[in-house]
Amino acid sequence: MSSIAVVVPAAGIGKRMQSEIPKQYLKLHGQTVLEHTLNQLISHSNIAHIYVVLHPDDMLFSTLDIADADWITTVPGGDERSDSVMAGILATNHADWILVHDAARPCVKLDDITNLLKLSKDNTGGILAAPVRDTMKRGDSQHVIKQTVCRENLWHAQTPQFFPKQQLLTALHSCQQAGIAVTDEASAIEQMGGTVKLVEGCYSNIKITHPEDLALAEFYINQQNRTYL
């Protein structure tokens, strides 16, 4: 398999968590969310090193037991996610492909990562995603329904997102130069007219965004631990 570098943007402040502590540092099963995420990633057989992108003023990562691991390199991030991802990519060495994963997604399954990495055989990038199951409504600013959106072919985008290094770097740089805001790496590739494959992942691969997500993540981690026993 082509060489892979993993970038984990962890510079966010988590405004929606109603906590003074960034969401990636909240405790889950005795460890921080970020530690769970990093330990899960490094346990994959094709992942040997992780570039963790931190807020320049981050004072918490250095206090973690995992901080001194030889498979982690920390990188100062930027104002936006895309800035942090670019900083992480630029810090990587000798990688052909970049795997980007949210710091607040500790429940990703190893088999799903394996399926995503298989895309490199066809030299095509892609993302983990889950098909939309609920009826979708489009509303206005007054929270009034204006349209029922057909859910056929609609997907919830997840991470990891996996692309050739140079393609992703070029796409992110082009979006920055054009003033185009992107919320994930796939959006940048789309803006460049690139092809992005959807690899079906698990609904359990949640992003911890709201306080109630912690309890759900704990449940999923318990389920995974039982599976590995």
PDB file of C-alpha atoms in Angstrom:
ATOM      1  CA  MET A   1       0.000   0.000   0.000  1.00  0.00           C
ATOM      2  CA  SER A   2       1.129   3.584  -0.677  1.00  0.00           C
ATOM      3  CA  SER A   3       2.571   5.499   2.267  1.00  0.00           C
ATOM      4  CA  ILE A   4      -0.068   7.185   4.424  1.00  0.00           C
ATOM      5  CA  ALA A   5       0.159  10.127   6.804  1.00  0.00           C
ATOM      6  CA  VAL A   6      -2.650  10.747   9.265  1.00  0.00           C
ATOM      7  CA  VAL A   7      -3.664  14.292  10.187  1.00  0.00           C
ATOM      8  CA  VAL A   8      -5.975  14.938  13.142  1.00  0.00           C
ATOM      9  CA  PRO A   9      -7.109  18.573  13.415  1.00  0.00           C
ATOM     10  CA  ALA A  10      -7.619  19.182  17.144  1.00  0.00           C
ATOM     11  CA  ALA A  11      -7.498  22.968  17.335  1.00  0.00           C
ATOM     12  CA  GLY A  12     -11.239  23.548  17.800  1.00  0.00           C
ATOM     13  CA  ILE A  13     -12.753  25.105  20.898  1.00  0.00           C
ATOM     14  CA  GLY A  14     -16.105  23.274  20.857  1.00  0.00           C
ATOM     15  CA  LYS A  15     -18.551  26.150  21.391  1.00  0.00           C
ATOM     16  CA  ARG A  16     -21.614  23.887  21.312  1.00  0.00           C
ATOM     17  CA  MET A  17     -20.496  21.631  24.150  1.00  0.00           C
ATOM     18  CA  GLN A  18     -21.446  24.183  26.864  1.00  0.00           C
ATOM     19  CA  SER A  19     -18.080  23.565  28.478  1.00  0.00           C
ATOM     20  CA  GLU A  20     -14.978  25.641  29.098  1.00  0.00           C
ATOM     21  CA  ILE A  21     -12.914  22.625  28.087  1.00  0.00           C
ATOM     22  CA  PRO A  22     -12.610  21.950  24.331  1.00  0.00           C
ATOM     23  CA  LYS A  23     -14.640  18.873  23.413  1.00  0.00           C
ATOM     24  CA  GLN A  24     -11.580  16.832  22.447  1.00  0.00           C
ATOM     25  CA  TYR A  25     -10.372  17.083  26.061  1.00  0.00           C
ATOM     26  CA  LEU A  26     -13.587  16.014  27.764  1.00  0.00           C
ATOM     27  CA  LYS A  27     -13.311  12.720  29.645  1.00  0.00           C
ATOM     28  CA  LEU A  28     -14.741   9.503  28.275  1.00  0.00           C
ATOM     29  CA  HIS A  29     -14.063   6.197  30.036  1.00  0.00           C
ATOM     30  CA  GLY A  30     -11.228   7.731  32.046  1.00  0.00           C
ATOM     31  CA  GLN A  31      -9.429   9.182  29.027  1.00  0.00           C
ATOM     32  CA  THR A  32      -9.972  12.263  26.933  1.00  0.00           C
ATOM     33  CA  VAL A  33     -11.956  12.011  23.719  1.00  0.00           C
ATOM     34  CA  LEU A  34      -8.764  12.853  21.821  1.00  0.00           C
ATOM     35  CA  GLU A  35      -6.827  10.018  23.455  1.00  0.00           C
ATOM     36  CA  HIS A  36      -9.538   7.540  22.504  1.00  0.00           C
ATOM     37  CA  THR A  37      -9.444   8.802  18.925  1.00  0.00           C
ATOM     38  CA  LEU A  38      -5.662   8.638  18.604  1.00  0.00           C
ATOM     39  CA  ASN A  39      -5.394   5.209  20.220  1.00  0.00           C
ATOM     40  CA  GLN A  40      -8.050   3.846  17.890  1.00  0.00           C
ATOM     41  CA  LEU A  41      -6.270   5.212  14.819  1.00  0.00           C
ATOM     42  CA  ILE A  42      -2.808   3.974  15.771  1.00  0.00           C
ATOM     43  CA  SER A  43      -4.186   0.483  16.378  1.00  0.00           C
ATOM     44  CA  HIS A  44      -4.816   0.147  12.629  1.00  0.00           C
ATOM     45  CA  SER A  45      -2.132  -1.916  10.938  1.00  0.00           C
ATOM     46  CA  ASN A  46      -1.590   0.617   8.136  1.00  0.00           C
ATOM     47  CA  ILE A  47      -1.148   3.617  10.429  1.00  0.00           C
ATOM     48  CA  ALA A  48       2.273   4.223  11.952  1.00  0.00           C
ATOM     49  CA  HIS A  49       2.323   7.941  12.733  1.00  0.00           C
ATOM     50  CA  ILE A  50      -0.196  10.687  13.460  1.00  0.00           C
ATOM     51  CA  TYR A  51       0.171  14.451  13.065  1.00  0.00           C
ATOM     52  CA  VAL A  52      -1.987  16.159  15.691  1.00  0.00           C
ATOM     53  CA  VAL A  53      -2.758  19.780  14.872  1.00  0.00           C
ATOM     54  CA  LEU A  54      -3.296  21.870  18.006  1.00  0.00           C
ATOM     55  CA  HIS A  55      -4.414  25.402  18.769  1.00  0.00           C
ATOM     56  CA  PRO A  56      -1.297  27.587  19.217  1.00  0.00           C
ATOM     57  CA  ASP A  57      -2.385  28.332  22.797  1.00  0.00           C
ATOM     58  CA  ASP A  58      -3.192  24.722  23.689  1.00  0.00           C
ATOM     59  CA  MET A  59      -2.036  23.953  27.217  1.00  0.00           C
ATOM     60  CA  LEU A  60      -3.798  20.626  27.695  1.00  0.00           C
ATOM     61  CA  PHE A  61      -2.250  18.202  25.214  1.00  0.00           C
ATOM     62  CA  SER A  62       1.126  18.223  26.967  1.00  0.00           C
ATOM     63  CA  THR A  63      -0.564  16.988  30.163  1.00  0.00           C
ATOM     64  CA  LEU A  64      -1.865  13.801  28.532  1.00  0.00           C
ATOM     65  CA  ASP A  65      -0.142  10.441  29.004  1.00  0.00           C
ATOM     66  CA  ILE A  66      -0.134  10.054  25.242  1.00  0.00           C
ATOM     67  CA  ALA A  67       1.688  13.347  24.632  1.00  0.00           C
ATOM     68  CA  ASP A  68       5.176  11.827  24.576  1.00  0.00           C
ATOM     69  CA  ALA A  69       4.329   8.905  22.295  1.00  0.00           C
ATOM     70  CA  ASP A  70       6.930   8.523  19.558  1.00  0.00           C
ATOM     71  CA  TRP A  71       4.173   8.008  16.972  1.00  0.00           C
ATOM     72  CA  ILE A  72       2.756  11.494  17.503  1.00  0.00           C
ATOM     73  CA  THR A  73       3.968  14.779  16.047  1.00  0.00           C
ATOM     74  CA  THR A  74       2.217  17.964  17.165  1.00  0.00           C
ATOM     75  CA  VAL A  75       1.735  20.851  14.750  1.00  0.00           C
ATOM     76  CA  PRO A  76       0.398  24.380  15.454  1.00  0.00           C
ATOM     77  CA  GLY A  77      -2.924  24.963  13.707  1.00  0.00           C
ATOM     78  CA  GLY A  78      -4.685  27.924  12.143  1.00  0.00           C
ATOM     79  CA  ASP A  79      -7.919  29.866  12.488  1.00  0.00           C
ATOM     80  CA  GLU A  80     -10.042  27.516  10.379  1.00  0.00           C
ATOM     81  CA  ARG A  81     -10.164  23.754   9.966  1.00  0.00           C
ATOM     82  CA  SER A  82      -8.719  24.008   6.464  1.00  0.00           C
ATOM     83  CA  ASP A  83      -5.769  26.039   7.811  1.00  0.00           C
ATOM     84  CA  SER A  84      -5.071  23.368  10.409  1.00  0.00           C
ATOM     85  CA  VAL A  85      -5.347  20.515   7.924  1.00  0.00           C
ATOM     86  CA  MET A  86      -2.963  22.293   5.558  1.00  0.00           C
ATOM     87  CA  ALA A  87      -0.487  22.812   8.395  1.00  0.00           C
ATOM     88  CA  GLY A  88      -0.683  19.124   9.207  1.00  0.00           C
ATOM     89  CA  ILE A  89      -0.163  18.092   5.592  1.00  0.00           C
ATOM     90  CA  LEU A  90       2.840  20.392   5.218  1.00  0.00           C
ATOM     91  CA  ALA A  91       4.419  18.774   8.286  1.00  0.00           C
ATOM     92  CA  THR A  92       4.217  15.274   6.817  1.00  0.00           C
ATOM     93  CA  ASN A  93       7.188  13.626   5.168  1.00  0.00           C
ATOM     94  CA  HIS A  94       7.331  11.126   2.313  1.00  0.00           C
ATOM     95  CA  ALA A  95       3.584  10.433   2.299  1.00  0.00           C
ATOM     96  CA  ASP A  96       1.652   9.751  -0.887  1.00  0.00           C
ATOM     97  CA  TRP A  97      -1.781   9.841   0.757  1.00  0.00           C
ATOM     98  CA  ILE A  98      -3.351  11.847   3.576  1.00  0.00           C
ATOM     99  CA  LEU A  99      -5.979  10.476   5.951  1.00  0.00           C
ATOM    100  CA  VAL A 100      -7.769  13.258   7.867  1.00  0.00           C
ATOM    101  CA  HIS A 101      -9.854  12.358  10.915  1.00  0.00           C
ATOM    102  CA  ASP A 102     -11.810  14.491  13.372  1.00  0.00           C
ATOM    103  CA  ALA A 103     -10.398  14.629  16.888  1.00  0.00           C
ATOM    104  CA  ALA A 104     -13.920  14.221  18.262  1.00  0.00           C
ATOM    105  CA  ARG A 105     -14.761  10.958  16.449  1.00  0.00           C
ATOM    106  CA  PRO A 106     -13.452   8.290  18.839  1.00  0.00           C
ATOM    107  CA  CYS A 107     -15.827   5.522  17.708  1.00  0.00           C
ATOM    108  CA  VAL A 108     -14.561   4.940  14.164  1.00  0.00           C
ATOM    109  CA  LYS A 109     -14.230   1.244  13.354  1.00  0.00           C
ATOM    110  CA  LEU A 110     -10.989  -0.240  12.047  1.00  0.00           C
ATOM    111  CA  ASP A 111     -12.771  -2.242   9.347  1.00  0.00           C
ATOM    112  CA  ASP A 112     -14.272   0.970   7.980  1.00  0.00           C
ATOM    113  CA  ILE A 113     -10.822   2.553   7.817  1.00  0.00           C
ATOM    114  CA  THR A 114      -9.561  -0.510   5.946  1.00  0.00           C
ATOM    115  CA  ASN A 115     -12.355  -0.219   3.393  1.00  0.00           C
ATOM    116  CA  LEU A 116     -11.571   3.465   2.884  1.00  0.00           C
ATOM    117  CA  LEU A 117      -7.854   2.826   2.381  1.00  0.00           C
ATOM    118  CA  LYS A 118      -8.645   0.383  -0.423  1.00  0.00           C
ATOM    119  CA  LEU A 119      -9.474   3.392  -2.616  1.00  0.00           C
ATOM    120  CA  SER A 120      -5.760   4.011  -3.076  1.00  0.00           C
ATOM    121  CA  LYS A 121      -5.617   0.988  -5.403  1.00  0.00           C
ATOM    122  CA  ASP A 122      -7.666   2.982  -7.930  1.00  0.00           C
ATOM    123  CA  ASN A 123      -5.895   6.257  -7.139  1.00  0.00           C
ATOM    124  CA  THR A 124      -9.231   7.764  -6.094  1.00  0.00           C
ATOM    125  CA  GLY A 125      -9.935   9.617  -2.870  1.00  0.00           C
ATOM    126  CA  GLY A 126     -13.039   9.342  -0.750  1.00  0.00           C
ATOM    127  CA  ILE A 127     -14.710   9.627   2.611  1.00  0.00           C
ATOM    128  CA  LEU A 128     -16.554   7.507   5.113  1.00  0.00           C
ATOM    129  CA  ALA A 129     -20.259   8.336   5.049  1.00  0.00           C
ATOM    130  CA  ALA A 130     -23.593   6.942   6.203  1.00  0.00           C
ATOM    131  CA  PRO A 131     -26.817   6.971   4.149  1.00  0.00           C
ATOM    132  CA  VAL A 132     -29.476   9.384   5.416  1.00  0.00           C
ATOM    133  CA  ARG A 133     -32.280   7.411   7.078  1.00  0.00           C
ATOM    134  CA  ASP A 134     -34.591  10.160   8.300  1.00  0.00           C
ATOM    135  CA  THR A 135     -37.025  12.300   6.347  1.00  0.00           C
ATOM    136  CA  MET A 136     -35.218  15.536   5.512  1.00  0.00           C
ATOM    137  CA  LYS A 137     -36.866  18.961   5.728  1.00  0.00           C
ATOM    138  CA  ARG A 138     -35.532  22.289   4.491  1.00  0.00           C
ATOM    139  CA  GLY A 139     -36.666  25.207   6.653  1.00  0.00           C
ATOM    140  CA  ASP A 140     -36.374  28.976   6.595  1.00  0.00           C
ATOM    141  CA  SER A 141     -34.951  31.392   9.163  1.00  0.00           C
ATOM    142  CA  GLN A 142     -38.234  31.238  11.092  1.00  0.00           C
ATOM    143  CA  HIS A 143     -38.036  27.436  11.402  1.00  0.00           C
ATOM    144  CA  VAL A 144     -40.909  26.937   8.991  1.00  0.00           C
ATOM    145  CA  ILE A 145     -40.719  23.937   6.646  1.00  0.00           C
ATOM    146  CA  LYS A 146     -40.303  25.014   3.051  1.00  0.00           C
ATOM    147  CA  GLN A 147     -39.471  21.730   1.397  1.00  0.00           C
ATOM    148  CA  THR A 148     -39.247  17.998   1.991  1.00  0.00           C
ATOM    149  CA  VAL A 149     -35.949  16.857   0.542  1.00  0.00           C
ATOM    150  CA  CYS A 150     -35.783  13.441  -1.082  1.00  0.00           C
ATOM    151  CA  ARG A 151     -33.274  11.420   0.951  1.00  0.00           C
ATOM    152  CA  GLU A 152     -32.360   9.130  -1.941  1.00  0.00           C
ATOM    153  CA  ASN A 153     -28.630   9.430  -2.563  1.00  0.00           C
ATOM    154  CA  LEU A 154     -28.181  11.701   0.482  1.00  0.00           C
ATOM    155  CA  TRP A 155     -25.346  10.813   2.848  1.00  0.00           C
ATOM    156  CA  HIS A 156     -24.029  12.004   6.194  1.00  0.00           C
ATOM    157  CA  ALA A 157     -20.374  12.896   5.624  1.00  0.00           C
ATOM    158  CA  GLN A 158     -18.000  11.475   8.229  1.00  0.00           C
ATOM    159  CA  THR A 159     -14.269  11.124   8.665  1.00  0.00           C
ATOM    160  CA  PRO A 160     -11.711   9.792   7.955  1.00  0.00           C
ATOM    161  CA  GLN A 161     -11.397  11.481   4.576  1.00  0.00           C
ATOM    162  CA  PHE A 162      -8.661  10.096   2.354  1.00  0.00           C
ATOM    163  CA  PHE A 163      -6.967  11.732  -0.635  1.00  0.00           C
ATOM    164  CA  PRO A 164      -3.675  11.836  -2.533  1.00  0.00           C
ATOM    165  CA  LYS A 165      -1.460  14.293  -0.687  1.00  0.00           C
ATOM    166  CA  GLN A 166      -0.705  16.637  -3.564  1.00  0.00           C
ATOM    167  CA  GLN A 167      -4.308  16.699  -4.765  1.00  0.00           C
ATOM    168  CA  LEU A 168      -5.614  17.631  -1.327  1.00  0.00           C
ATOM    169  CA  LEU A 169      -2.909  20.213  -0.698  1.00  0.00           C
ATOM    170  CA  THR A 170      -3.569  21.873  -4.057  1.00  0.00           C
ATOM    171  CA  ALA A 171      -7.334  21.871  -3.511  1.00  0.00           C
ATOM    172  CA  LEU A 172      -7.128  23.399  -0.038  1.00  0.00           C
ATOM    173  CA  HIS A 173      -4.669  26.046  -1.200  1.00  0.00           C
ATOM    174  CA  SER A 174      -6.841  26.953  -4.194  1.00  0.00           C
ATOM    175  CA  CYS A 175      -9.920  27.347  -1.983  1.00  0.00           C
ATOM    176  CA  GLN A 176      -8.010  29.571   0.413  1.00  0.00           C
ATOM    177  CA  GLN A 177      -6.729  31.742  -2.419  1.00  0.00           C
ATOM    178  CA  ALA A 178     -10.250  32.075  -3.822  1.00  0.00           C
ATOM    179  CA  GLY A 179     -11.789  32.825  -0.429  1.00  0.00           C
ATOM    180  CA  ILE A 180     -13.950  29.691  -0.566  1.00  0.00           C
ATOM    181  CA  ALA A 181     -14.883  28.354   2.870  1.00  0.00           C
ATOM    182  CA  VAL A 182     -14.876  24.563   3.076  1.00  0.00           C
ATOM    183  CA  THR A 183     -16.091  22.532   6.026  1.00  0.00           C
ATOM    184  CA  ASP A 184     -14.309  19.312   5.110  1.00  0.00           C
ATOM    185  CA  GLU A 185     -11.607  18.053   2.789  1.00  0.00           C
ATOM    186  CA  ALA A 186     -14.060  16.546   0.309  1.00  0.00           C
ATOM    187  CA  SER A 187     -15.573  20.002  -0.236  1.00  0.00           C
ATOM    188  CA  ALA A 188     -12.204  21.313  -1.374  1.00  0.00           C
ATOM    189  CA  ILE A 189     -11.762  18.438  -3.825  1.00  0.00           C
ATOM    190  CA  GLU A 190     -15.305  19.019  -5.126  1.00  0.00           C
ATOM    191  CA  GLN A 191     -14.521  22.691  -5.732  1.00  0.00           C
ATOM    192  CA  MET A 192     -11.637  21.592  -7.952  1.00  0.00           C
ATOM    193  CA  GLY A 193     -13.881  19.249  -9.936  1.00  0.00           C
ATOM    194  CA  GLY A 194     -12.299  16.137  -8.445  1.00  0.00           C
ATOM    195  CA  THR A 195     -13.968  12.788  -7.853  1.00  0.00           C
ATOM    196  CA  VAL A 196     -14.817  11.833  -4.277  1.00  0.00           C
ATOM    197  CA  LYS A 197     -15.987   8.303  -3.509  1.00  0.00           C
ATOM    198  CA  LEU A 198     -18.452   7.469  -0.737  1.00  0.00           C
ATOM    199  CA  VAL A 199     -17.450   4.492   1.407  1.00  0.00           C
ATOM    200  CA  GLU A 200     -20.288   3.361   3.641  1.00  0.00           C
ATOM    201  CA  GLY A 201     -19.369   3.541   7.291  1.00  0.00           C
ATOM    202  CA  CYS A 202     -21.190   2.912  10.547  1.00  0.00           C
ATOM    203  CA  TYR A 203     -23.748   5.199  12.139  1.00  0.00           C
ATOM    204  CA  SER A 204     -21.813   4.774  15.377  1.00  0.00           C
ATOM    205  CA  ASN A 205     -18.985   6.923  13.970  1.00  0.00           C
ATOM    206  CA  ILE A 206     -20.461  10.010  15.606  1.00  0.00           C
ATOM    207  CA  LYS A 207     -18.777  13.369  16.061  1.00  0.00           C
ATOM    208  CA  ILE A 208     -19.029  14.554  19.647  1.00  0.00           C
ATOM    209  CA  THR A 209     -20.615  17.978  19.263  1.00  0.00           C
ATOM    210  CA  HIS A 210     -23.307  18.282  21.941  1.00  0.00           C
ATOM    211  CA  PRO A 211     -23.203  17.236  25.629  1.00  0.00           C
ATOM    212  CA  GLU A 212     -25.535  14.282  25.090  1.00  0.00           C
ATOM    213  CA  ASP A 213     -23.115  12.845  22.516  1.00  0.00           C
ATOM    214  CA  LEU A 214     -20.704  11.823  25.278  1.00  0.00           C
ATOM    215  CA  ALA A 215     -23.108   9.239  26.696  1.00  0.00           C
ATOM    216  CA  LEU A 216     -23.768   7.853  23.232  1.00  0.00           C
ATOM    217  CA  ALA A 217     -20.043   7.636  22.468  1.00  0.00           C
ATOM    218  CA  GLU A 218     -19.489   5.814  25.755  1.00  0.00           C
ATOM    219  CA  PHE A 219     -22.136   3.276  24.769  1.00  0.00           C
ATOM    220  CA  TYR A 220     -20.519   2.674  21.366  1.00  0.00           C
ATOM    221  CA  ILE A 221     -17.049   2.326  22.878  1.00  0.00           C
ATOM    222  CA  ASN A 222     -18.407  -0.215  25.362  1.00  0.00           C
ATOM    223  CA  GLN A 223     -19.879  -2.182  22.462  1.00  0.00           C
ATOM    224  CA  GLN A 224     -16.567  -2.122  20.578  1.00  0.00           C
ATOM    225  CA  ASN A 225     -14.649  -3.246  23.658  1.00  0.00           C
ATOM    226  CA  ARG A 226     -16.964  -6.230  24.050  1.00  0.00           C
ATOM    227  CA  THR A 227     -16.425  -7.129  20.411  1.00  0.00           C
ATOM    228  CA  TYR A 228     -12.643  -7.207  20.871  1.00  0.00           C
ATOM    229  CA  LEU A 229     -12.756  -9.340  24.044  1.00  0.00           C
TER     230      LEU A 229
END
